[in-house]
Short mmCIF file of C-alpha atoms in Angstrom, two decimals:
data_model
loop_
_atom_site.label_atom_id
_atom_site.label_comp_id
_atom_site.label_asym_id
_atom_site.label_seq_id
_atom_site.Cartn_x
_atom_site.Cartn_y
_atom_site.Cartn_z
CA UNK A 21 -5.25 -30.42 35.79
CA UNK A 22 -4.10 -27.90 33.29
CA UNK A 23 -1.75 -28.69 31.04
CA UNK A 24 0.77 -26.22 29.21
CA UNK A 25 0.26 -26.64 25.40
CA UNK A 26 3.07 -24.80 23.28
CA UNK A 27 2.11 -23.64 19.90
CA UNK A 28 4.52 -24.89 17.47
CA UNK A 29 6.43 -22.56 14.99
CA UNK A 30 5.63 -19.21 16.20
CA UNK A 31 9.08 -18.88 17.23
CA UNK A 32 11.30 -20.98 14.84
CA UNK A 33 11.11 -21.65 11.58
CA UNK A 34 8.91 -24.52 10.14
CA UNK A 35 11.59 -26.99 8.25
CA UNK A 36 8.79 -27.12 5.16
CA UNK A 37 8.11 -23.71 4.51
CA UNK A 38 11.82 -22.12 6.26
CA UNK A 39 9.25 -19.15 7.95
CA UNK A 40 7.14 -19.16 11.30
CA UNK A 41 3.92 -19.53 11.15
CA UNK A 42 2.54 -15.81 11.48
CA UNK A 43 4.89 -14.42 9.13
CA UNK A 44 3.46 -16.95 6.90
CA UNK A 45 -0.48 -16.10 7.72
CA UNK A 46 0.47 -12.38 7.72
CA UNK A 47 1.69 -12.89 3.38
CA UNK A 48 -0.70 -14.67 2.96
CA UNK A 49 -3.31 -12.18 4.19
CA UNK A 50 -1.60 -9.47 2.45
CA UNK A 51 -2.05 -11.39 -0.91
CA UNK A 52 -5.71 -11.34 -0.04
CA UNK A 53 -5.46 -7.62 0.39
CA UNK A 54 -3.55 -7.11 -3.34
CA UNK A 55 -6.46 -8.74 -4.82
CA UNK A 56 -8.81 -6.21 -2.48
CA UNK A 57 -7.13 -3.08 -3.55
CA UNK A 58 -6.76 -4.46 -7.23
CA UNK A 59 -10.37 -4.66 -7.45
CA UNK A 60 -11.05 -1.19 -6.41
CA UNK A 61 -7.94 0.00 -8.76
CA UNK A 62 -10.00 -1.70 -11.74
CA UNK A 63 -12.83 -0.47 -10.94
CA UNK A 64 -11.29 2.85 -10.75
CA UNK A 65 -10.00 2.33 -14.20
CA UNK A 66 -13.32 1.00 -15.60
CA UNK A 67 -14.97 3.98 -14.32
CA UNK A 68 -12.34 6.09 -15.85
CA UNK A 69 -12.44 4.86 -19.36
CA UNK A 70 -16.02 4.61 -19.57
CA UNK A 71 -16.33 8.13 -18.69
CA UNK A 72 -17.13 11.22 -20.97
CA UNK A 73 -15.38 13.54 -18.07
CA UNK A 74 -13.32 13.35 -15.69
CA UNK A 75 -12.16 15.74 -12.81
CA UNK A 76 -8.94 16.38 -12.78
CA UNK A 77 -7.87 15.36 -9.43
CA UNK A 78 -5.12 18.26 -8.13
CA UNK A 79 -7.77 20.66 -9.06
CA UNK A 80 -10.89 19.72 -6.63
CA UNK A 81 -8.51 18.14 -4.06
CA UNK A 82 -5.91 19.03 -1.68
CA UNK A 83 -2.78 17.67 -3.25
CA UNK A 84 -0.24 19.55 -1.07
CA UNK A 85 -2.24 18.20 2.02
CA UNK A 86 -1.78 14.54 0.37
CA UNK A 87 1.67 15.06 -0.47
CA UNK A 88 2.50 15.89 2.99
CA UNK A 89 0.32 12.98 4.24
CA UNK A 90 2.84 10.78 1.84
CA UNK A 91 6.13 12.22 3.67
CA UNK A 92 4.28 11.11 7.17
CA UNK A 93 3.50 7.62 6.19
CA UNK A 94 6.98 6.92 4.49
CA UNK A 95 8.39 8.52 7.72
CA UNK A 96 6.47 6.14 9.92
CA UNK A 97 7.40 3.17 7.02
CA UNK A 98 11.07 4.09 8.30
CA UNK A 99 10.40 4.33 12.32
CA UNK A 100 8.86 1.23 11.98
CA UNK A 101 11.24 -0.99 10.27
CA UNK A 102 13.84 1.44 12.87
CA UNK A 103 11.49 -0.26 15.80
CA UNK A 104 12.17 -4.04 14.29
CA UNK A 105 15.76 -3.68 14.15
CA UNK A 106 16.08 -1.80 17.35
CA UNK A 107 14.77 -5.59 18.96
CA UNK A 108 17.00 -6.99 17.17
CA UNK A 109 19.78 -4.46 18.67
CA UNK A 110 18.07 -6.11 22.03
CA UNK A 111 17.13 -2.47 22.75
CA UNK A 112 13.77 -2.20 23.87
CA UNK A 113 14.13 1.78 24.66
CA UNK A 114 14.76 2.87 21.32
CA UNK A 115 11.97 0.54 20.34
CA UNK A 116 9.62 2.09 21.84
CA UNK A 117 10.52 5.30 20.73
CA UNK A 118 10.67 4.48 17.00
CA UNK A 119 7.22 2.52 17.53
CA UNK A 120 5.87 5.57 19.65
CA UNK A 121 6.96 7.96 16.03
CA UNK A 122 5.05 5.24 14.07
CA UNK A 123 2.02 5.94 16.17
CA UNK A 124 2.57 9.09 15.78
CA UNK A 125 2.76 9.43 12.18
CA UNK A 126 -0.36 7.10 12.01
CA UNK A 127 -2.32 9.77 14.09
CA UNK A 128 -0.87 12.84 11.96
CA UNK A 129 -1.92 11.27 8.69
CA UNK A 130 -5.22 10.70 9.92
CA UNK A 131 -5.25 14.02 11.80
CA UNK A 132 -4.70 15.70 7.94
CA UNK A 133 -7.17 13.09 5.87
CA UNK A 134 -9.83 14.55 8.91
CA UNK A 135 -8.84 17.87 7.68
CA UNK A 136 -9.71 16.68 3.69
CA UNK A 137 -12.49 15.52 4.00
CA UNK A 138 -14.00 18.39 6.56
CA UNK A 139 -13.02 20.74 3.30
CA UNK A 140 -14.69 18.71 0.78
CA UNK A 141 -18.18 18.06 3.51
CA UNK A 142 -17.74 22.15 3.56
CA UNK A 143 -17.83 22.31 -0.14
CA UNK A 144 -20.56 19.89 -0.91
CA UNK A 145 -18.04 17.37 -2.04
CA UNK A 146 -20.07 14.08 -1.16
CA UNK A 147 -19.62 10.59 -2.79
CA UNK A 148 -23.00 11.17 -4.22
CA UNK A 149 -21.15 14.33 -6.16
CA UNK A 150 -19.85 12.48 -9.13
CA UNK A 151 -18.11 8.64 -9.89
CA UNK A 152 -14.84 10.50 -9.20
CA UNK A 153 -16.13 11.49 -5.52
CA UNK A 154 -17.01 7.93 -4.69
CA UNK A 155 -13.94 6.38 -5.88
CA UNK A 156 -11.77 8.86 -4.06
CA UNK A 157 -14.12 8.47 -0.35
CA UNK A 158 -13.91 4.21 -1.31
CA UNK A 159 -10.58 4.11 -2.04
CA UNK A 160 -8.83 6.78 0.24
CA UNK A 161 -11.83 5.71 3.57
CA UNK A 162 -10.97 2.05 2.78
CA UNK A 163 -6.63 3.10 3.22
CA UNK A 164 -8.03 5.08 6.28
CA UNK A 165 -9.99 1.72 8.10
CA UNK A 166 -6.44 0.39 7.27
CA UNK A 167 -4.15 2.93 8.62
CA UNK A 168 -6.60 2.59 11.93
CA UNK A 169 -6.34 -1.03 11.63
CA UNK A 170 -2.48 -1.02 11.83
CA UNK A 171 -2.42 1.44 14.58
CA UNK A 172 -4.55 -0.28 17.14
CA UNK A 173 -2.05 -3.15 16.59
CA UNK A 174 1.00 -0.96 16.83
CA UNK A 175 -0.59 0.92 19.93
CA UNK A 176 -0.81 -1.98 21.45
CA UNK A 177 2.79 -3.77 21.39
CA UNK A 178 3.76 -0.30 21.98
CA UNK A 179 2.12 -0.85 25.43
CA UNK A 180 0.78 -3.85 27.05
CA UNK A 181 2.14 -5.85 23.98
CA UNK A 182 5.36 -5.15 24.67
CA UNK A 183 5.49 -7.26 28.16
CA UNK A 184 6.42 -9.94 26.29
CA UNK A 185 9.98 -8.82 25.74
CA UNK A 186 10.52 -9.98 28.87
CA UNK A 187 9.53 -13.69 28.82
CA UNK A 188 9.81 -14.57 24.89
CA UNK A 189 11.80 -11.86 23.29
CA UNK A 190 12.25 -13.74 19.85
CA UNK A 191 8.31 -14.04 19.58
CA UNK A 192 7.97 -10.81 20.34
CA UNK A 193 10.12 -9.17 17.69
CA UNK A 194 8.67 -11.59 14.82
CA UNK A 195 5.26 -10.33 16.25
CA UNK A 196 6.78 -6.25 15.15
CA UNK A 197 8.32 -8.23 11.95
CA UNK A 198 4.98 -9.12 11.14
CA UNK A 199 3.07 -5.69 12.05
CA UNK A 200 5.63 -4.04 9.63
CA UNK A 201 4.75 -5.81 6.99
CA UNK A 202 1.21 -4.80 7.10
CA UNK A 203 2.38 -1.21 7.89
CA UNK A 204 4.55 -1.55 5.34
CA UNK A 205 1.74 -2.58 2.49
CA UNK A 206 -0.76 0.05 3.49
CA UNK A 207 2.24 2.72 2.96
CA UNK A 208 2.63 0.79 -0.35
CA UNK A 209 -0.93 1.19 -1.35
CA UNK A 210 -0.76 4.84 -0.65
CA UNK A 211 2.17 5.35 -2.81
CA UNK A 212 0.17 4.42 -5.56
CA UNK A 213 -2.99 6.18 -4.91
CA UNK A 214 -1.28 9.68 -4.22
CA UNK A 215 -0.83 9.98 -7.86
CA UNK A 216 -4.31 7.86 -9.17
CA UNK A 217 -6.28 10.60 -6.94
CA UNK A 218 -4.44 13.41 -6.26
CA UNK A 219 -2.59 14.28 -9.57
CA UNK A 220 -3.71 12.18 -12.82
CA UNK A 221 -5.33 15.21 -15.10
CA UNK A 222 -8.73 14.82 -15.99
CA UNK A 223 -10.56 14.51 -19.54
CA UNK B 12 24.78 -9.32 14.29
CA UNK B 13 24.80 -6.41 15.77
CA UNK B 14 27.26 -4.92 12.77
CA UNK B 15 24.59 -6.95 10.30
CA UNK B 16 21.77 -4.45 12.09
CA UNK B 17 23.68 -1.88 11.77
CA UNK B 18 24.17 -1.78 8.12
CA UNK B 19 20.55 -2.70 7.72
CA UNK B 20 19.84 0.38 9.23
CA UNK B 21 21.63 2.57 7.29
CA UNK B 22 20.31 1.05 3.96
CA UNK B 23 16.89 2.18 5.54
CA UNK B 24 17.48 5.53 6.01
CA UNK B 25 18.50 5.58 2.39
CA UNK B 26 15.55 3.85 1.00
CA UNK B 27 13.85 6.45 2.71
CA UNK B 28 15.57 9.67 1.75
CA UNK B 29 15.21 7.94 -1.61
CA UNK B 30 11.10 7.47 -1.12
CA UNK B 31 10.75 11.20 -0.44
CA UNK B 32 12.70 12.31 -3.41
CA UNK B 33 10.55 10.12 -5.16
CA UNK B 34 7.34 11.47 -4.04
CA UNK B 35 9.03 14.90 -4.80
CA UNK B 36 9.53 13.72 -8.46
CA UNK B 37 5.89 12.05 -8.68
CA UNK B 38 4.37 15.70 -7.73
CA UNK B 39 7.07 17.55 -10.46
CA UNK B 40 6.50 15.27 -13.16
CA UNK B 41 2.31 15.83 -12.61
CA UNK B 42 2.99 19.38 -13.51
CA UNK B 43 4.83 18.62 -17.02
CA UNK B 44 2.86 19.64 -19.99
CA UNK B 45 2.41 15.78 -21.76
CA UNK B 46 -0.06 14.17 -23.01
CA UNK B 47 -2.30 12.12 -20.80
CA UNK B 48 -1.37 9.01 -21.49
CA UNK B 49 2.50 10.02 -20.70
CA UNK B 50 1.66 11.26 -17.53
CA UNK B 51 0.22 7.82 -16.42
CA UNK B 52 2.97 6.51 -17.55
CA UNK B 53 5.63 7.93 -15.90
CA UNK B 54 3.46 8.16 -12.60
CA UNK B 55 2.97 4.47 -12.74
CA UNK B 56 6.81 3.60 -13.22
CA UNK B 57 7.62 6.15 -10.49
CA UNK B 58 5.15 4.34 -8.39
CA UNK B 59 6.49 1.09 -9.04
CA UNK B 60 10.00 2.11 -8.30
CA UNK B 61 8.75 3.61 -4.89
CA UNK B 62 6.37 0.26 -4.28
CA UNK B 63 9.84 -2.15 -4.90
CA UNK B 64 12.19 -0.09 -2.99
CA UNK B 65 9.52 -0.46 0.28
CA UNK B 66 8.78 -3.99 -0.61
CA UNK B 67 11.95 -5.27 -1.42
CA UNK B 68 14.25 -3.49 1.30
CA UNK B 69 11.58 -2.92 4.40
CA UNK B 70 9.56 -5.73 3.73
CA UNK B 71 12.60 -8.00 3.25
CA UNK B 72 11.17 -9.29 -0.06
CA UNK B 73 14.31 -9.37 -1.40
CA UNK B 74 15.55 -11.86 0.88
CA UNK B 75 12.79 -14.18 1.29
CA UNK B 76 11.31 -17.75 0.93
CA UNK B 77 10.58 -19.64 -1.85
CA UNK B 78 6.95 -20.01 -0.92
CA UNK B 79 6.40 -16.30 -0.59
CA UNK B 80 7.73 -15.42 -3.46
CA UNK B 81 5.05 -18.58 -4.93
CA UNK B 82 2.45 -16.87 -2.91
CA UNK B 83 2.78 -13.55 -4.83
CA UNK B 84 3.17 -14.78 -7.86
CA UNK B 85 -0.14 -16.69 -7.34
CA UNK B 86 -1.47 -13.44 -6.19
CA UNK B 87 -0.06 -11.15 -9.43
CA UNK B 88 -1.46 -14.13 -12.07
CA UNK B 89 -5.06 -13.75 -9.86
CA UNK B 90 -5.24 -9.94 -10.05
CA UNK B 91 -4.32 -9.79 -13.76
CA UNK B 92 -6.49 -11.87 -14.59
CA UNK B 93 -9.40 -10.11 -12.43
CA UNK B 94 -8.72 -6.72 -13.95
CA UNK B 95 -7.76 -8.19 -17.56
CA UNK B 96 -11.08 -10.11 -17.47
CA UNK B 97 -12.79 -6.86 -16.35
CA UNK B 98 -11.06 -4.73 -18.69
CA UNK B 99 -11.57 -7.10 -21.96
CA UNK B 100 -15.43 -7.11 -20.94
CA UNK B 101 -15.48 -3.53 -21.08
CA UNK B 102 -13.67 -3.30 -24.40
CA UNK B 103 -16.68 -5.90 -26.22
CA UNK B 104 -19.38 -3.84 -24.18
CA UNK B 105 -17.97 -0.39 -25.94
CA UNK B 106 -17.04 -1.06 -29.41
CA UNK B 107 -14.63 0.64 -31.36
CA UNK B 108 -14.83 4.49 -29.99
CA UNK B 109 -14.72 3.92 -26.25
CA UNK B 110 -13.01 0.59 -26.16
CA UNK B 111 -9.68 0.61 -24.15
CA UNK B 112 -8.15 -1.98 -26.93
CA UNK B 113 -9.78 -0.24 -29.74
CA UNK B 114 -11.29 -3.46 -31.35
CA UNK B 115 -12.50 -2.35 -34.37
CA UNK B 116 -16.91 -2.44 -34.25
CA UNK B 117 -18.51 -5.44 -35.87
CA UNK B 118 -20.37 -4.92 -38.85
CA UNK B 119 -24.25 -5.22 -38.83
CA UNK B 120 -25.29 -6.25 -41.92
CA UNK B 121 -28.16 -3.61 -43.76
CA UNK B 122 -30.64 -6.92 -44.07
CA UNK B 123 -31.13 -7.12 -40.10
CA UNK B 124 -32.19 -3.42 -40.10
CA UNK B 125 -35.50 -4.81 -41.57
CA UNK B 126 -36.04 -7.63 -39.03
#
């Protein structure tokens, strides 16, 4: 009695818009996320400006710590794009390993924010510390939620995800496209924050 | 295709050497002796440079649809006008010393001091 319905478009391209359908719902979610980070960026300038002080942010954080947090996430910005093109290579090993790297990279940088914020708990450094506190544990916890986000998906076409190489390989590599380009925005929200946070002077 | 990949590829290792010296600039620059304002300013253009580079060459921006390109610039006129409207509320709220536009404070007249 059951009959074998076939989603339309989330292999080939819709002839209206020229993209398949998740690549479509992915942008579009992203745009929804610009609008959620541009909030908190306004806010953070708001606060800012309307301010009498200011810490300055490389001297009551760990900016080497960050910095090095920035070289993992563009590194796992490059083993992930490296995973999309090794599908496209049709070579599922070195997939794997670039995806396995972006995993990896995902864990480190959470691994050294862990570290952070232990040091600032230490120190007494609580949101409740000053506006600058809770717009750096908003802003930097919300990227967090979002790195963990994007590596529960990756984790998971890194392992039982990936079975579907063998049936629908197409679908399956515009499924990575797709997971990069949400990796891809959360490394682009970090580039941005590094210096907000870590390395604007205070007043 | 394959040779198509294969080029791809090496532009992305380049974009990526090229993100890291970036970051390695961001961090130099923050140690300059300038005035406030010019450190912002140079962080922010280093930042956008870095944010195009990742969005236009490993998000494929640069080679996109029509309607995503439509989609983001729905998505840039929405968040500038969120954070202008913000902003511009914050300006009237402050008056002329705090205001980020510096709009000159309105004068009270003397007579409503006695109402």
């Amino acid at each position: 009695m059951s009959a074998h319905i076939e989603i339309p478009y989330n292999m080939d391209e819709r002839p209206d818009t020229g993209l398949y359908n998740a690549k479509l719902g992915v942008w579009l979610f992203l745009a929804s996320e610009v609008m959620l980070f541009g909030a908190l960026f306004s806010s953070y300038v708001l606060l800012r400006t309307g301010a009498s002080t200011w810490e300055a942010g490389h001297l009551i954080l760990n900016w080497k710590l960050a910095m090095v947090n920035t070289f993992v996430l563009i590194g796992s910005s490059v083993t992930m794009v490296m995973s999309w093109a090794a599908l496209k290579m049709n070579n599922l090993a070195k997939f794997k390993l670039y995806m396995g790297l972006t995993v990896l990279c995902g864990i480190a940088f959470l691994v050294i924010k862990g570290i952070e914020y232990a040091a600032k708990f230490e120190h007494g450094l609580l949101p409740n510390q000053s506006t600058f506190m809770a717009i750096y544990f908003t802003m930097t916890g919300l990227h967090g939620l979002h790195v963990i986000g994007g590596m529960i998906v990756n984790g998971y076409l890194l392992g039982p995800g990936s079975k579907m190489w063998a049936t629908e390989p197409q679908r399956f590599t515009n499924r990575i496209e797709v997971a990069g380009l949400y990796w891809h925005f959360v490394d682009l929200v970090w580039i941005f924050l590094f210096p907000t946070l870590y390395l604007l002077p205070g007043k | 295709m394959s040779e198509a990949v294969q080029k791809q590829i090496k532009q992305y290792l380049i974009i990526g050497l090229a993100l890291f010296i970036g970051t390695v600039l961001t961090v130099w620059v923050a140690e300059l002796k300038v005035t406030i304002l010019t450190g912002i300013i140079i962080a922010v253009i280093i930042a956008t440079i870095k944010s195009t580079l990742v969005a236009g060459y490993f998000m494929h921006l640069l080679h996109e649809r029509k309607i995503i390109y439509q989609i983001l610039l729905l998505t840039a006129v929405f968040t500038v006008v969120m954070v202008g409207l913000v902003l511009f509320s914050h300006s009237d709220q402050q008056g002329a010393q705090h205001g980020i536009f510096n709009v000159p404070a309105k004068q009270v007249p003397a007579a409503a001091d006695h109402h």
